[in-house]
Amino acid sequence: MKDSCMKRITIAIDGHSSCGKSTMAKDLAREIGYIYIDSGAMYRCCTLFCIEQGLVRADGSIDAEGLEARMGEIHVSFRLNAETGRPDAYLNGVNVEQRIRTMEVSSHVSPVAALPFVRAAMTAQQQAMGREGGIVMDGRDIGTAVFPDAELKIFVTASDEIRAQRRYDELIGKGEAADFDEVLANLRERDRIDSTRAVAPLRQAEDALVLDNSHLTIAEQKQWLLEQYHRLTDEYVH
Ligand code: CDP
């Protein structure tokens, strides 16, 4: 009875790279029956498109003009993977979930995501996905630019060494060759570019709740997030 009259809110989870936002966001969405959207995966898909279509120059810079002319060819969608119970990213109908998580994509994604026309296209798609509420979206600018009116905003962070260790373990766990120092340098560089870009930089929304999860387990952070969700939605019911 209580659930049926419960308002379906918008939940924005932002923060630094590799701080466990997507684990938190996915778990919460599954628990409360909301849709989960990984906005970072969308920027990673744009980056994979650049790599595969020869839009990354030999010096590592992006052919922005070439990309802008072809933005209409990039269609990102998500479909539930029955095995993992989590959504996989699709680029133009092809499952690219594995390929977008490589270090090669990580090393080019922040310059691609800083391009204003890329942000405009992805932001419009994200807003369309969240029009009905009942969504958990994670990224860098969700609480500030995509859904500035989100009812629940969380800003997650953790020390950079701990974040690098988590990402390194994740890559090794997937059987990828990884170098800890390279992972650490990559996440520091992405944080720098993400925080200093002109359009929708990474920053904490004024009304966001801050969570430093450096010393929290996945179970503890899940519990914390569920408490925030219930505290808020219970207010709507009473
Ligand atoms: O997994 P990780 O936290 O390291 O990164 P991600 O969430 O997959 O995002 C990859 C990159 O996409 C970030 O470093 C940002 O450059 C960009 N991004 C963004 O600009 N805006 C978002 N809302 C989400 C990601």
mmCIF file of C-alpha atoms and ligand atoms in Angstrom:
data_model
loop_
_atom_site.group_PDB
_atom_site.id
_atom_site.type_symbol
_atom_site.label_atom_id
_atom_site.label_comp_id
_atom_site.label_asym_id
_atom_site.label_seq_id
_atom_site.Cartn_x
_atom_site.Cartn_y
_atom_site.Cartn_z
ATOM 1 C CA MET A 1 0.000 0.000 0.000
ATOM 2 C CA LYS A 2 2.740 2.361 1.025
ATOM 3 C CA ASP A 3 4.824 1.477 -2.048
ATOM 4 C CA SER A 4 1.995 1.991 -4.497
ATOM 5 C CA CYS A 5 1.529 5.616 -3.473
ATOM 6 C CA MET A 6 5.240 6.292 -3.184
ATOM 7 C CA LYS A 7 6.544 9.029 -5.472
ATOM 8 C CA ARG A 8 9.182 7.767 -7.937
ATOM 9 C CA ILE A 9 12.028 10.189 -7.541
ATOM 10 C CA THR A 10 15.197 11.012 -9.475
ATOM 11 C CA ILE A 11 18.482 10.044 -7.833
ATOM 12 C CA ALA A 12 21.737 11.651 -9.041
ATOM 13 C CA ILE A 13 25.056 10.133 -7.965
ATOM 14 C CA ASP A 14 28.145 12.114 -8.946
ATOM 15 C CA GLY A 15 31.773 11.958 -7.997
ATOM 16 C CA HIS A 16 35.363 11.310 -8.924
ATOM 17 C CA SER A 17 36.442 8.503 -11.215
ATOM 18 C CA SER A 18 36.564 4.945 -9.890
ATOM 19 C CA CYS A 19 35.037 5.729 -6.511
ATOM 20 C CA GLY A 20 32.429 2.983 -6.720
ATOM 21 C CA LYS A 21 29.513 5.159 -7.811
ATOM 22 C CA SER A 22 28.257 2.675 -10.348
ATOM 23 C CA THR A 23 28.303 -0.255 -7.890
ATOM 24 C CA MET A 24 26.280 1.848 -5.439
ATOM 25 C CA ALA A 25 23.908 3.124 -8.091
ATOM 26 C CA LYS A 26 23.277 -0.294 -9.658
ATOM 27 C CA ASP A 27 22.660 -1.970 -6.310
ATOM 28 C CA LEU A 28 20.276 0.752 -5.189
ATOM 29 C CA ALA A 29 18.334 0.711 -8.469
ATOM 30 C CA ARG A 30 17.925 -3.057 -8.292
ATOM 31 C CA GLU A 31 16.828 -2.925 -4.658
ATOM 32 C CA ILE A 32 14.161 -0.257 -5.161
ATOM 33 C CA GLY A 33 13.045 -1.269 -8.680
ATOM 34 C CA TYR A 34 14.328 1.846 -10.453
ATOM 35 C CA ILE A 35 16.051 2.146 -13.837
ATOM 36 C CA TYR A 36 19.837 2.536 -13.627
ATOM 37 C CA ILE A 37 21.730 4.614 -16.200
ATOM 38 C CA ASP A 38 25.526 4.768 -16.275
ATOM 39 C CA SER A 39 26.132 8.125 -17.986
ATOM 40 C CA GLY A 40 29.884 7.469 -18.051
ATOM 41 C CA ALA A 41 29.225 4.444 -20.273
ATOM 42 C CA MET A 42 27.630 6.813 -22.796
ATOM 43 C CA TYR A 43 30.790 8.960 -22.960
ATOM 44 C CA ARG A 44 32.840 5.767 -23.160
ATOM 45 C CA CYS A 45 30.723 4.656 -26.166
ATOM 46 C CA CYS A 46 31.417 7.980 -27.930
ATOM 47 C CA THR A 47 35.123 7.405 -27.246
ATOM 48 C CA LEU A 48 35.039 3.845 -28.582
ATOM 49 C CA PHE A 49 33.374 5.209 -31.716
ATOM 50 C CA CYS A 50 36.275 7.686 -32.119
ATOM 51 C CA ILE A 51 38.868 4.929 -31.698
ATOM 52 C CA GLU A 52 37.165 2.569 -34.134
ATOM 53 C CA GLN A 53 36.413 5.223 -36.755
ATOM 54 C CA GLY A 54 39.925 6.678 -36.893
ATOM 55 C CA LEU A 55 38.979 9.903 -35.103
ATOM 56 C CA VAL A 56 41.881 9.657 -32.639
ATOM 57 C CA ARG A 57 45.028 11.136 -34.178
ATOM 58 C CA ALA A 58 48.478 9.576 -33.814
ATOM 59 C CA ASP A 59 49.349 12.152 -31.115
ATOM 60 C CA GLY A 60 46.277 11.069 -29.120
ATOM 61 C CA SER A 61 44.217 14.193 -29.831
ATOM 62 C CA ILE A 62 40.605 13.893 -31.010
ATOM 63 C CA ASP A 63 39.470 14.970 -34.476
ATOM 64 C CA ALA A 64 36.634 17.058 -33.014
ATOM 65 C CA GLU A 65 35.386 18.324 -36.369
ATOM 66 C CA GLY A 66 35.213 14.793 -37.731
ATOM 67 C CA LEU A 67 33.375 13.620 -34.632
ATOM 68 C CA GLU A 68 30.894 16.496 -34.681
ATOM 69 C CA ALA A 69 29.984 15.667 -38.294
ATOM 70 C CA ARG A 70 29.290 12.046 -37.289
ATOM 71 C CA MET A 71 27.534 12.514 -33.910
ATOM 72 C CA GLY A 72 24.234 11.501 -35.540
ATOM 73 C CA GLU A 73 25.714 8.032 -36.126
ATOM 74 C CA ILE A 74 26.172 7.374 -32.399
ATOM 75 C CA HIS A 75 23.251 5.626 -30.730
ATOM 76 C CA VAL A 76 23.769 4.396 -27.190
ATOM 77 C CA SER A 77 21.299 2.139 -25.420
ATOM 78 C CA PHE A 78 21.247 -0.195 -22.428
ATOM 79 C CA ARG A 79 19.844 -3.712 -22.184
ATOM 80 C CA LEU A 80 19.645 -5.931 -19.166
ATOM 81 C CA ASN A 81 22.158 -8.777 -19.170
ATOM 82 C CA ALA A 82 20.225 -11.788 -17.865
ATOM 83 C CA GLU A 83 23.409 -13.421 -16.562
ATOM 84 C CA THR A 84 24.737 -10.499 -14.508
ATOM 85 C CA GLY A 85 21.350 -8.892 -13.788
ATOM 86 C CA ARG A 86 22.900 -5.565 -14.797
ATOM 87 C CA PRO A 87 22.504 -3.382 -17.878
ATOM 88 C CA ASP A 88 25.085 -3.664 -20.666
ATOM 89 C CA ALA A 89 25.913 -0.738 -22.944
ATOM 90 C CA TYR A 90 25.175 -1.055 -26.675
ATOM 91 C CA LEU A 91 26.703 1.147 -29.356
ATOM 92 C CA ASN A 92 24.589 1.101 -32.516
ATOM 93 C CA GLY A 93 23.014 -2.178 -31.472
ATOM 94 C CA VAL A 94 26.290 -3.954 -30.620
ATOM 95 C CA ASN A 95 27.128 -4.978 -27.059
ATOM 96 C CA VAL A 96 30.285 -3.022 -26.160
ATOM 97 C CA GLU A 97 30.167 -3.460 -22.370
ATOM 98 C CA GLN A 98 33.614 -5.091 -22.231
ATOM 99 C CA ARG A 99 35.285 -2.919 -24.841
ATOM 100 C CA ILE A 100 34.342 0.421 -23.250
ATOM 101 C CA ARG A 101 36.018 -0.506 -19.935
ATOM 102 C CA THR A 102 39.572 -0.864 -21.313
ATOM 103 C CA MET A 103 42.443 1.462 -20.398
ATOM 104 C CA GLU A 104 42.566 2.588 -24.035
ATOM 105 C CA VAL A 105 39.047 4.012 -23.769
ATOM 106 C CA SER A 106 39.781 5.409 -20.279
ATOM 107 C CA SER A 107 42.802 7.254 -21.637
ATOM 108 C CA HIS A 108 40.764 9.171 -24.265
ATOM 109 C CA VAL A 109 37.352 9.539 -22.625
ATOM 110 C CA SER A 110 37.809 12.788 -20.695
ATOM 111 C CA PRO A 111 38.888 14.884 -23.708
ATOM 112 C CA VAL A 112 35.923 13.454 -25.670
ATOM 113 C CA ALA A 113 33.531 14.183 -22.785
ATOM 114 C CA ALA A 114 34.793 17.773 -22.582
ATOM 115 C CA LEU A 115 33.576 18.556 -26.134
ATOM 116 C CA PRO A 116 30.442 20.750 -25.839
ATOM 117 C CA PHE A 117 28.570 19.062 -28.744
ATOM 118 C CA VAL A 118 29.212 15.615 -27.200
ATOM 119 C CA ARG A 119 27.843 16.831 -23.852
ATOM 120 C CA ALA A 120 24.799 18.420 -25.488
ATOM 121 C CA ALA A 121 23.918 15.181 -27.307
ATOM 122 C CA MET A 122 24.430 12.905 -24.284
ATOM 123 C CA THR A 123 22.692 15.275 -21.857
ATOM 124 C CA ALA A 124 19.602 15.392 -24.088
ATOM 125 C CA GLN A 125 19.487 11.572 -24.231
ATOM 126 C CA GLN A 126 19.947 11.310 -20.454
ATOM 127 C CA GLN A 127 17.162 13.803 -19.761
ATOM 128 C CA ALA A 128 14.837 11.877 -22.086
ATOM 129 C CA MET A 129 15.663 8.619 -20.251
ATOM 130 C CA GLY A 130 14.822 10.197 -16.886
ATOM 131 C CA ARG A 131 11.690 12.089 -17.850
ATOM 132 C CA GLU A 132 9.384 9.806 -15.868
ATOM 133 C CA GLY A 133 11.460 9.693 -12.670
ATOM 134 C CA GLY A 134 12.158 6.327 -11.018
ATOM 135 C CA ILE A 135 15.767 6.531 -12.161
ATOM 136 C CA VAL A 136 19.220 6.322 -10.620
ATOM 137 C CA MET A 137 21.884 7.939 -12.818
ATOM 138 C CA ASP A 138 25.558 8.232 -12.011
ATOM 139 C CA GLY A 139 28.227 10.445 -13.528
ATOM 140 C CA ARG A 140 29.934 13.783 -13.092
ATOM 141 C CA ASP A 141 27.249 16.384 -13.790
ATOM 142 C CA ILE A 142 23.974 14.618 -13.075
ATOM 143 C CA GLY A 143 23.004 16.659 -10.008
ATOM 144 C CA THR A 144 24.343 19.911 -11.475
ATOM 145 C CA ALA A 145 23.504 19.888 -15.201
ATOM 146 C CA VAL A 146 21.407 16.871 -16.239
ATOM 147 C CA PHE A 147 18.892 16.758 -13.360
ATOM 148 C CA PRO A 148 19.453 19.901 -11.272
ATOM 149 C CA ASP A 149 16.025 19.259 -9.665
ATOM 150 C CA ALA A 150 16.791 15.660 -8.632
ATOM 151 C CA GLU A 151 15.213 14.942 -5.243
ATOM 152 C CA LEU A 152 18.235 13.002 -3.979
ATOM 153 C CA LYS A 153 21.792 14.006 -4.883
ATOM 154 C CA ILE A 154 24.861 12.188 -3.652
ATOM 155 C CA PHE A 155 28.476 13.222 -4.186
ATOM 156 C CA VAL A 156 30.905 10.335 -3.688
ATOM 157 C CA THR A 157 34.605 10.516 -3.206
ATOM 158 C CA ALA A 158 37.532 8.517 -1.808
ATOM 159 C CA SER A 159 41.302 8.972 -1.685
ATOM 160 C CA ASP A 160 42.966 8.625 -5.083
ATOM 161 C CA GLU A 161 45.204 5.704 -4.023
ATOM 162 C CA ILE A 162 42.195 3.749 -2.804
ATOM 163 C CA ARG A 163 40.280 4.519 -6.004
ATOM 164 C CA ALA A 164 43.233 3.429 -8.139
ATOM 165 C CA GLN A 165 43.555 0.194 -6.169
ATOM 166 C CA ARG A 166 39.862 -0.590 -6.701
ATOM 167 C CA ARG A 167 40.082 0.069 -10.445
ATOM 168 C CA TYR A 168 43.334 -1.923 -10.706
ATOM 169 C CA ASP A 169 41.726 -4.901 -8.910
ATOM 170 C CA GLU A 170 38.706 -4.657 -11.202
ATOM 171 C CA LEU A 171 40.858 -4.729 -14.367
ATOM 172 C CA ILE A 172 42.987 -7.632 -13.064
ATOM 173 C CA GLY A 173 39.787 -9.447 -12.077
ATOM 174 C CA LYS A 174 38.610 -9.183 -15.686
ATOM 175 C CA GLY A 175 41.900 -10.652 -16.892
ATOM 176 C CA GLU A 176 43.233 -7.380 -18.332
ATOM 177 C CA ALA A 177 46.897 -6.424 -18.089
ATOM 178 C CA ALA A 178 47.047 -3.420 -15.750
ATOM 179 C CA ASP A 179 49.744 -1.305 -14.189
ATOM 180 C CA PHE A 180 48.887 0.377 -10.864
ATOM 181 C CA ASP A 181 50.849 3.575 -11.584
ATOM 182 C CA GLU A 182 49.222 3.925 -14.995
ATOM 183 C CA VAL A 183 45.751 3.470 -13.469
ATOM 184 C CA LEU A 184 46.519 6.066 -10.769
ATOM 185 C CA ALA A 185 47.892 8.570 -13.299
ATOM 186 C CA ASN A 186 44.864 8.040 -15.544
ATOM 187 C CA LEU A 187 42.312 8.690 -12.827
ATOM 188 C CA ARG A 188 44.156 11.800 -11.589
ATOM 189 C CA GLU A 189 44.327 13.130 -15.145
ATOM 190 C CA ARG A 190 40.625 12.401 -15.775
ATOM 191 C CA ASP A 191 39.678 14.117 -12.500
ATOM 192 C CA ARG A 192 41.722 17.140 -13.557
ATOM 193 C CA ILE A 193 40.123 17.380 -17.029
ATOM 194 C CA ASP A 194 36.615 16.594 -15.696
ATOM 195 C CA SER A 195 36.871 19.284 -12.982
ATOM 196 C CA THR A 196 38.330 22.046 -15.142
ATOM 197 C CA ARG A 197 36.386 21.741 -18.419
ATOM 198 C CA ALA A 198 34.237 24.694 -19.478
ATOM 199 C CA VAL A 199 30.917 22.854 -19.876
ATOM 200 C CA ALA A 200 29.322 21.022 -16.905
ATOM 201 C CA PRO A 201 32.527 20.428 -14.931
ATOM 202 C CA LEU A 202 32.645 17.856 -12.150
ATOM 203 C CA ARG A 203 31.671 19.613 -8.949
ATOM 204 C CA GLN A 204 29.549 18.935 -5.929
ATOM 205 C CA ALA A 205 25.999 20.307 -6.184
ATOM 206 C CA GLU A 206 25.237 22.619 -3.264
ATOM 207 C CA ASP A 207 22.371 20.404 -2.136
ATOM 208 C CA ALA A 208 24.265 17.096 -2.490
ATOM 209 C CA LEU A 209 24.980 14.774 0.421
ATOM 210 C CA VAL A 210 28.680 13.899 0.506
ATOM 211 C CA LEU A 211 29.918 10.359 1.016
ATOM 212 C CA ASP A 212 33.620 9.600 1.422
ATOM 213 C CA ASN A 213 33.658 5.835 1.030
ATOM 214 C CA SER A 214 37.436 5.349 1.435
ATOM 215 C CA HIS A 215 36.883 3.110 4.428
ATOM 216 C CA LEU A 216 33.429 1.708 3.768
ATOM 217 C CA THR A 217 32.674 -1.770 2.475
ATOM 218 C CA ILE A 218 30.255 -2.209 -0.432
ATOM 219 C CA ALA A 219 27.642 -3.473 2.041
ATOM 220 C CA GLU A 220 28.113 -0.427 4.304
ATOM 221 C CA GLN A 221 27.806 2.082 1.486
ATOM 222 C CA LYS A 222 24.742 0.299 0.155
ATOM 223 C CA GLN A 223 23.163 0.524 3.599
ATOM 224 C CA TRP A 224 23.984 4.240 3.859
ATOM 225 C CA LEU A 225 22.462 4.972 0.455
ATOM 226 C CA LEU A 226 19.298 2.995 1.193
ATOM 227 C CA GLU A 227 18.880 4.968 4.416
ATOM 228 C CA GLN A 228 19.106 8.258 2.501
ATOM 229 C CA TYR A 229 16.556 7.015 -0.016
ATOM 230 C CA HIS A 230 14.081 5.827 2.633
ATOM 231 C CA ARG A 231 14.507 8.951 4.741
ATOM 232 C CA LEU A 232 13.528 11.053 1.746
ATOM 233 C CA THR A 233 10.736 8.942 0.261
ATOM 234 C CA ASP A 234 9.153 8.372 3.686
ATOM 235 C CA GLU A 235 8.809 12.149 3.913
ATOM 236 C CA TYR A 236 6.709 12.131 0.728
ATOM 237 C CA VAL A 237 4.413 9.473 2.152
ATOM 238 C CA HIS A 238 3.691 11.139 5.499
HETATM 239 O O1 CDP B 1 34.234 4.395 -14.122
HETATM 240 P P1 CDP B 1 34.764 5.747 -13.836
HETATM 241 O O2 CDP B 1 34.170 6.353 -12.608
HETATM 242 O O3 CDP B 1 36.238 5.818 -13.804
HETATM 243 O O4 CDP B 1 34.347 6.662 -15.066
HETATM 244 P P2 CDP B 1 32.954 6.682 -15.826
HETATM 245 O O5 CDP B 1 31.832 6.987 -14.886
HETATM 246 O O6 CDP B 1 32.859 5.478 -16.672
HETATM 247 O O7 CDP B 1 33.157 7.974 -16.748
HETATM 248 C C1 CDP B 1 34.151 8.001 -17.740
HETATM 249 C C2 CDP B 1 34.433 9.449 -18.118
HETATM 250 O O8 CDP B 1 33.268 9.992 -18.773
HETATM 251 C C3 CDP B 1 34.736 10.419 -16.981
HETATM 252 O O9 CDP B 1 36.093 10.454 -16.609
HETATM 253 C C4 CDP B 1 34.299 11.752 -17.570
HETATM 254 O O10 CDP B 1 35.307 12.304 -18.388
HETATM 255 C C5 CDP B 1 33.136 11.362 -18.465
HETATM 256 N N1 CDP B 1 31.826 11.614 -17.860
HETATM 257 C C6 CDP B 1 31.298 12.890 -17.937
HETATM 258 O O11 CDP B 1 31.946 13.795 -18.438
HETATM 259 N N2 CDP B 1 30.057 13.151 -17.460
HETATM 260 C C7 CDP B 1 29.332 12.191 -16.905
HETATM 261 N N3 CDP B 1 28.108 12.478 -16.476
HETATM 262 C C8 CDP B 1 29.845 10.888 -16.785
HETATM 263 C C9 CDP B 1 31.122 10.629 -17.248
#
